[in-house]
Short mmCIF file of C-alpha atoms in Angstrom, two decimals:
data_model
loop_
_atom_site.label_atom_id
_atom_site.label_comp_id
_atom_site.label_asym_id
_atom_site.label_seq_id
_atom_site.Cartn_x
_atom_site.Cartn_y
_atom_site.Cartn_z
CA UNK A 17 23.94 -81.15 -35.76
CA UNK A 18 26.23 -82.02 -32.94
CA UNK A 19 26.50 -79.76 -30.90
CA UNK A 20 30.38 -79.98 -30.42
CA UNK A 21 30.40 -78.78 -34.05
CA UNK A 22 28.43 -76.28 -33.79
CA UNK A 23 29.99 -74.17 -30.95
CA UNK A 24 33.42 -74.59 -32.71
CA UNK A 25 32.04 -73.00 -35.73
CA UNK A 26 30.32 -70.20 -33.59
CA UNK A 27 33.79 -69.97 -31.42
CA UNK A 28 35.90 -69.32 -35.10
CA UNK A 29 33.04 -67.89 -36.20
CA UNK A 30 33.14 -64.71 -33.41
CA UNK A 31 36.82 -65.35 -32.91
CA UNK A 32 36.04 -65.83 -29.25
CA UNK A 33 38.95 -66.38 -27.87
CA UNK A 34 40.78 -63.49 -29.52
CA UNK A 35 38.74 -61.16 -28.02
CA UNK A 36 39.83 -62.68 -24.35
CA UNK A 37 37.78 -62.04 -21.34
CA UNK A 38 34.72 -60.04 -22.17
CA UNK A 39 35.67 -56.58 -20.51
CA UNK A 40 31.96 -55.85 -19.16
CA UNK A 41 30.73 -59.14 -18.14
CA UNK A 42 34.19 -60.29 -16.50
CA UNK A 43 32.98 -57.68 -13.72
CA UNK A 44 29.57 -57.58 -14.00
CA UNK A 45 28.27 -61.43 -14.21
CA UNK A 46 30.57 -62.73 -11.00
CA UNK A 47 29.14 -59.27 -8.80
CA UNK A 48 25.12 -60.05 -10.05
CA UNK A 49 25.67 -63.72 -8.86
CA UNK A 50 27.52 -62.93 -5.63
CA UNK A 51 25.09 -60.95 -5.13
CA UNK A 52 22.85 -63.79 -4.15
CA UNK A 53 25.43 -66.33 -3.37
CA UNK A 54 24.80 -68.22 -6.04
CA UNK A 55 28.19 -70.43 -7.47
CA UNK A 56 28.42 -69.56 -11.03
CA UNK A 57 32.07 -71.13 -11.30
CA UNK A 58 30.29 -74.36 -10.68
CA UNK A 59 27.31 -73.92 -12.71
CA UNK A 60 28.28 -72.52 -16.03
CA UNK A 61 30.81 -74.21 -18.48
CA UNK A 62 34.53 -73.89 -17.31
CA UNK A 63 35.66 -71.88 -20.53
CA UNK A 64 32.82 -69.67 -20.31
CA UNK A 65 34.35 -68.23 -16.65
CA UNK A 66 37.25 -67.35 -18.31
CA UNK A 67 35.87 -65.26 -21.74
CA UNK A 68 32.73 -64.75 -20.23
CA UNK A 69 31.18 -65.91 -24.18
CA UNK A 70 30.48 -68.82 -25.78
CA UNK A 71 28.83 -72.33 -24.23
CA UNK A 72 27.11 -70.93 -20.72
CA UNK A 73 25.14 -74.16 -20.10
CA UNK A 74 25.83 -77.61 -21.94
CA UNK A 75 22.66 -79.63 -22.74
CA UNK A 76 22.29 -83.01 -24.82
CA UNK A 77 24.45 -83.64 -27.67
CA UNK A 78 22.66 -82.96 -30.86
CA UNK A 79 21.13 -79.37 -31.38
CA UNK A 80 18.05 -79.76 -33.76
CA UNK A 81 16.38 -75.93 -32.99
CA UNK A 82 18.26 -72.60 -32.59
CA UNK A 83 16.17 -70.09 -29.92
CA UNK A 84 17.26 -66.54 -30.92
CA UNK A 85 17.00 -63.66 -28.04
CA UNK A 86 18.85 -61.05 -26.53
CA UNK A 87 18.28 -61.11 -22.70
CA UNK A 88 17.78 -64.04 -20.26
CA UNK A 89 14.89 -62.76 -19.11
CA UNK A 90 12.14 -64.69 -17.04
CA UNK A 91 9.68 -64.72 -19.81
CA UNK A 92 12.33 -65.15 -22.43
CA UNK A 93 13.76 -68.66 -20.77
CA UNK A 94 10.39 -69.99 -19.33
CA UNK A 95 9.31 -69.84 -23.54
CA UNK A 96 12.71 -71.77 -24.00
CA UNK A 97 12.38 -74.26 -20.96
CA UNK A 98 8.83 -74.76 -22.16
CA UNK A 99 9.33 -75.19 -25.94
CA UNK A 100 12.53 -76.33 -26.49
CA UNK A 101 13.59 -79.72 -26.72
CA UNK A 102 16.83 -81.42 -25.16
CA UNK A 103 19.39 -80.10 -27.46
CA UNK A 104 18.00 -77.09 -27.78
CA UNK A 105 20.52 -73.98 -27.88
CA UNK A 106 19.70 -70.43 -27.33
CA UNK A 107 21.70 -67.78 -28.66
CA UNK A 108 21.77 -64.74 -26.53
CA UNK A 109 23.87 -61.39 -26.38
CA UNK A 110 24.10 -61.07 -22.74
CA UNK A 111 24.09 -63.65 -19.92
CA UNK A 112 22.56 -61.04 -17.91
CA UNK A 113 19.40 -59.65 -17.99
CA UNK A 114 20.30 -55.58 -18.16
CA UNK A 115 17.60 -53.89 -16.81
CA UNK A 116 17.88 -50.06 -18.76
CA UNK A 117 14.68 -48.46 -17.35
CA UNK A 118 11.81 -47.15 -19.57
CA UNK A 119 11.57 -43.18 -20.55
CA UNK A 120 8.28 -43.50 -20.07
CA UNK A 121 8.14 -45.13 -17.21
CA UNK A 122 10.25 -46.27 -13.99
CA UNK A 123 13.87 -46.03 -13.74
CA UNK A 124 15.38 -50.03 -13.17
CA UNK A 125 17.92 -51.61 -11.76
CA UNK A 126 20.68 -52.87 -14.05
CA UNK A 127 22.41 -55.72 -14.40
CA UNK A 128 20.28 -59.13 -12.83
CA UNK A 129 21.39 -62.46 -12.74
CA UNK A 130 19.06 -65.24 -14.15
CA UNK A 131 17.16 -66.86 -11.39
CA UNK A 132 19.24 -70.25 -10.07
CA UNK A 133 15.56 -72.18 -10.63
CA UNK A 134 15.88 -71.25 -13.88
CA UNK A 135 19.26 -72.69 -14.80
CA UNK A 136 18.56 -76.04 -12.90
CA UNK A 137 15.21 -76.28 -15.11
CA UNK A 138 17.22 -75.25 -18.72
CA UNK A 139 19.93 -77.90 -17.23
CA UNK A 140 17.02 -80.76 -16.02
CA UNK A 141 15.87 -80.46 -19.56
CA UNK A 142 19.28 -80.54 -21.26
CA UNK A 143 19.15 -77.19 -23.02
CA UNK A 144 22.06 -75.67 -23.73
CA UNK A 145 23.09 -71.57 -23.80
CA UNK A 146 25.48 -70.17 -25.71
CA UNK A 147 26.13 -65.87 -25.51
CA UNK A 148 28.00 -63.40 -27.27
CA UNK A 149 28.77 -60.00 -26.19
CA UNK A 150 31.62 -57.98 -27.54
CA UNK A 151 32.39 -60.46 -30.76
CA UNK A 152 28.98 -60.27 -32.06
CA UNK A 153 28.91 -56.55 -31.44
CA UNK A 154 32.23 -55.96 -33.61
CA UNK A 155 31.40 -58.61 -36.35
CA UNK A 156 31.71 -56.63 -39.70
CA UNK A 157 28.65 -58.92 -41.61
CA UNK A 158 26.91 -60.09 -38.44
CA UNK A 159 27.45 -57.40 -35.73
CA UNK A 160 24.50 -55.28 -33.96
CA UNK A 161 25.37 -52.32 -35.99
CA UNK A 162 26.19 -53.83 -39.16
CA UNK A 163 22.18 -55.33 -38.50
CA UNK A 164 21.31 -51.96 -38.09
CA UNK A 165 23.13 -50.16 -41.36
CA UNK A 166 21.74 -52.72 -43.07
CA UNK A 167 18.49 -52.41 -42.20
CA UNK A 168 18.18 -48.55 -42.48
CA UNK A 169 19.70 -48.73 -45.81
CA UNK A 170 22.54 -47.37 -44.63
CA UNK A 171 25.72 -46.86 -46.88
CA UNK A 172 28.46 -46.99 -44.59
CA UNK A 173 31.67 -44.63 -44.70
CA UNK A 174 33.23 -44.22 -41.77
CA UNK A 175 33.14 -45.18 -38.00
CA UNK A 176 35.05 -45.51 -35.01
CA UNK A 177 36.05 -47.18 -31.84
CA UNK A 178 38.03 -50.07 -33.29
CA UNK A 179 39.17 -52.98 -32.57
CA UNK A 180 42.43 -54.49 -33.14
CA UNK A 181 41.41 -55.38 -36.85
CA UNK A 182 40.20 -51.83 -37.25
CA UNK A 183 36.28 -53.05 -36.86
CA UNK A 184 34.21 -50.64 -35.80
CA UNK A 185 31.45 -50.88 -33.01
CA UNK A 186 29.85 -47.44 -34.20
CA UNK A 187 29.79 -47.28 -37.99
CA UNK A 188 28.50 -43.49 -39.72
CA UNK A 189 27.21 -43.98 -43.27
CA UNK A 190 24.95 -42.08 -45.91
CA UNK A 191 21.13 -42.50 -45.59
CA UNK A 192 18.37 -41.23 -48.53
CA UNK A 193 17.20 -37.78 -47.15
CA UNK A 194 14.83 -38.01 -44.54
CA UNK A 195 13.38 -35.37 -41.68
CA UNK A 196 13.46 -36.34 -37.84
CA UNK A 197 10.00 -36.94 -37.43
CA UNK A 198 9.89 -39.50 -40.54
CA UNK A 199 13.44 -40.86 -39.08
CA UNK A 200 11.52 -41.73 -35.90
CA UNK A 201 8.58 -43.37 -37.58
CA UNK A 202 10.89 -45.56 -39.38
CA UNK A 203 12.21 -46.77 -36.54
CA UNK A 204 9.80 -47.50 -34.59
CA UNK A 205 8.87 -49.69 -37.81
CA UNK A 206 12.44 -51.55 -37.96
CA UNK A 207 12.95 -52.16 -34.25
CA UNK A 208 9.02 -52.90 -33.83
CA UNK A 209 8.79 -50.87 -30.68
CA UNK A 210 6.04 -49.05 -29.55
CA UNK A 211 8.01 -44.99 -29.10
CA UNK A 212 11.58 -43.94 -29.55
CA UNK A 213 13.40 -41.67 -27.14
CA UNK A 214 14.39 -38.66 -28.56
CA UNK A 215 16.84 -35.61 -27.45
CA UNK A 216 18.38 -32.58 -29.71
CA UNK A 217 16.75 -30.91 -32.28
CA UNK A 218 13.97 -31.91 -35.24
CA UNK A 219 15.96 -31.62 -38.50
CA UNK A 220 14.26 -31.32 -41.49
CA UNK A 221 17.38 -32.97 -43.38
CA UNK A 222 18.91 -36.29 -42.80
CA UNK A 223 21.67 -37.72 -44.80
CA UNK A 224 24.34 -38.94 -42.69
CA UNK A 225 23.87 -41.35 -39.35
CA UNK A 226 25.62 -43.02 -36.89
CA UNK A 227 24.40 -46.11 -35.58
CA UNK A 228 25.28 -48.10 -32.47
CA UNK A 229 23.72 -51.01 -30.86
CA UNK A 230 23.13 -51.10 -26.92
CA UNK A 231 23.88 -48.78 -24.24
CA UNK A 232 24.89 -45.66 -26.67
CA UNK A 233 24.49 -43.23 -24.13
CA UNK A 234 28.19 -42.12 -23.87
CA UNK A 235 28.62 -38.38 -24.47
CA UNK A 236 31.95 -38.55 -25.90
CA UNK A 237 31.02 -41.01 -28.34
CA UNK A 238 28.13 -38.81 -29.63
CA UNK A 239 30.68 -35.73 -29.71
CA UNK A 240 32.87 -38.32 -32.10
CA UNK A 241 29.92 -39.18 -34.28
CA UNK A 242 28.74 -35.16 -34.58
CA UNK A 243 32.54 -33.82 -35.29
CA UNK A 244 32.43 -36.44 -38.16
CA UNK A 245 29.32 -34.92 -39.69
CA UNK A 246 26.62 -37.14 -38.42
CA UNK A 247 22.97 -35.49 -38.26
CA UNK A 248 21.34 -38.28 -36.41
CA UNK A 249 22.80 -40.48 -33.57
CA UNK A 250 20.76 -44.00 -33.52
CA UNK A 251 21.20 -46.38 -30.64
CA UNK A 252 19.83 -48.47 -27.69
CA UNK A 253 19.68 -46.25 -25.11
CA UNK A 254 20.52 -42.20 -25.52
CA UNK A 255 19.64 -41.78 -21.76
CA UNK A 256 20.79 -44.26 -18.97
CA UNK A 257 18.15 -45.01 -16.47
CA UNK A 258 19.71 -47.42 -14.18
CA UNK A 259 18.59 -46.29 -10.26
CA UNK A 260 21.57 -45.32 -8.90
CA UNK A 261 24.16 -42.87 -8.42
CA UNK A 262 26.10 -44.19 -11.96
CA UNK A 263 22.70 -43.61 -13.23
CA UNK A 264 21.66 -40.27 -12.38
CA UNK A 265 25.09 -38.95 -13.12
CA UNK A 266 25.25 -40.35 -16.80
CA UNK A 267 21.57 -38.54 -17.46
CA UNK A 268 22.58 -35.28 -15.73
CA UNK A 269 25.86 -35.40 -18.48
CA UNK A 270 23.68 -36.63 -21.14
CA UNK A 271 21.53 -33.72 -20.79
CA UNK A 272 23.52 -31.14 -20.57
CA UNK A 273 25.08 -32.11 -23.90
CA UNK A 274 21.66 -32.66 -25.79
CA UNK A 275 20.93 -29.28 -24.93
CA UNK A 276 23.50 -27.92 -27.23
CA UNK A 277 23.93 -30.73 -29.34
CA UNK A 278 22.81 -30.34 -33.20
CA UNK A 279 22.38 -33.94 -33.98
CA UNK A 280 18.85 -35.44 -33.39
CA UNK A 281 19.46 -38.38 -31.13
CA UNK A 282 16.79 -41.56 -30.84
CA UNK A 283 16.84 -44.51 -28.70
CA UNK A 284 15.40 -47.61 -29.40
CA UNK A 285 15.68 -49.59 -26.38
CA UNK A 286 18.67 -51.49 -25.84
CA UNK A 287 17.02 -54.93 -26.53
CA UNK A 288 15.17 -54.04 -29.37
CA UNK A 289 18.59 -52.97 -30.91
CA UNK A 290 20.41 -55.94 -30.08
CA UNK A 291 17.51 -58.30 -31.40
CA UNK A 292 17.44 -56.78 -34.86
CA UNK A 293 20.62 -59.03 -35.72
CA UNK A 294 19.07 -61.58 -34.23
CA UNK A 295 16.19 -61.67 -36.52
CA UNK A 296 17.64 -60.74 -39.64
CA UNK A 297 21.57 -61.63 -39.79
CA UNK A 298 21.91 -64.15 -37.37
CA UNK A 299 18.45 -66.44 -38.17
CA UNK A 300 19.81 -66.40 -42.04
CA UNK A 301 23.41 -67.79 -40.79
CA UNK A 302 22.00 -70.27 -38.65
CA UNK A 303 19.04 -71.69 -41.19
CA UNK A 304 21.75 -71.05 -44.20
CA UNK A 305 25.05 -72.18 -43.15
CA UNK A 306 24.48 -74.68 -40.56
CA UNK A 307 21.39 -75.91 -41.74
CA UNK A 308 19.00 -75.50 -38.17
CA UNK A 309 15.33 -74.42 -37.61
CA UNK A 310 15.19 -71.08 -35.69
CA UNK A 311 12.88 -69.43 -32.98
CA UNK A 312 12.81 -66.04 -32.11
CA UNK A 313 11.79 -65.20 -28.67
CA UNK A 314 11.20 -61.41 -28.46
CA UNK A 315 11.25 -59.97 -25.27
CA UNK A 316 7.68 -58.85 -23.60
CA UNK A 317 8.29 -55.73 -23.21
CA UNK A 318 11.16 -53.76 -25.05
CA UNK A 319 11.86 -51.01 -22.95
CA UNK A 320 12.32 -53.00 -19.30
#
């Protein structure tokens, strides 16, 4: 498939341009890159520096194999660099690696730009990158929490934060009855991940969710999800462990409000939520509709 063709059907696709510059990566990628001096203007594609989605890096001309992932991070492109062919695209949520921190382990550093060796070696080999932030996140059949809904069973009813078609990035739906220990079990089965983070109390009856993809840990949101009933908050990341001030302040907040909260609340990792589209909605539109071979390149470690 050319690979013209295919970006313009990913572009109407995730209504790119409607959705005009990404409001998180519009700050964050140019700061990462100044941050070592590196000229991103110059190395990604011009249309990218303005929406901050879509094309990244353009390789050769016909795409044969789709890469699916969710962060660029070193092990994820050195499998790419290393396996893919010229052509090649990889289709990734963020052009940054976000390091989240692990609850069980050290506390990170946030956003990271991809190493510049690393984008001369995917553009020596012709490999092209294509990401997707915000539209993928708000798709209603292909979105991060419409991956999730779907694959929790989930009937959904209700949400909110929407966009200006009334999408919703967190969606709150009807599950069959299920305690917060069995809750937690079954996602640690979905996501494939080896613990959850948890907060709040252990219900012993579960009916009604709200799931969100990525960094959930906003405490307003989870008030909005428990004054419309929900017994169980689901996201990426229910604490923020980012080493910093921003940081610190966002888990002191969090905390306070999971000690009263009566909503069980479970993280599972902000990659591992963001890759569940990847391997279920996305591979099916990308082997189904335009015809392509996938790979999925999971990330080494989920909680990084």
């Amino acid at each position: 498939m050319r690979l013209e063709e295919l970006v313009k059907k990913l572009n109407q696709e995730f209504e790119v341009k409607a959705y005009g510059a990404d409001p998180a990566f519009k700050r964050f990628l140019p700061a990462a890159y100044e941050s070592v001096s590196f000229d991103w203007e110059a190395a990604f594609e011009e249309e990218f520096t303005s929406y901050f989605n879509g094309l990244m890096i353009r390789g050769a001309s016909e795409v044969e194999q789709v890469f699916l992932a969710v962060f660029p991070t070193d092990h994820v492109l050195e499998r790419f660099i290393k396996e893919g062919k010229p052509g090649d695209l990889l289709f990734m949520h963020h052009p940054l690696l976000m390091e989240c921190g692990d609850p069980q382990g050290e506390w990170r550093r946030g956003f990271v730009p991809i190493q510049p060796g690393l984008i001369e070696q995917l553009k020596e080999k012709q490999l092209s990158v294509y990401t997707c932030h915000i539209p993928l996140d708000y798709h209603p059949s292909l979105g991060t929490s419409a991956a999730m809904a779907a694959a929790l069973g989930m009937t959904v009813t209700d949400g909110f934060l929407a966009n200006d078609r009334g999408e919703h990035l967190i969606l709150i739906g009807e599950i069959e009855e299920i305690n917060s220990p069995e809750l937690k079990e079954t996602l640690q089965s979905v996501f494939s991940i080896p613990y959850v983070d948890c907060e709040g109390p252990s219900l012993e009856k579960i009916r009604k969710i709200a799931v969100v993809a990525g960094c959930g840990d906003k405490v307003e949101w989870m008030e909005e999800a428990e004054k419309k009933g929900a017994q169980a908050y689901i996201t990426g990341e229910i604490h923020c462990h980012i080493d910093s001030e921003y940081g610190r302040e966002r888990f002191s907040k969090m905390m306070a409000y999971a000690s009263g909260t009566g909503m069980s609340l479970i993280g599972v990792s902000h990659a591992a939520s963001e890759y569940l589209v990847k391997k279920t909605l996305m591979k099916d539109w990308f082997e189904q509709n335009m015809g392509l071979n996938t790979t999925l390149l999971p990330q080494e470690k989920w909680w990084l």
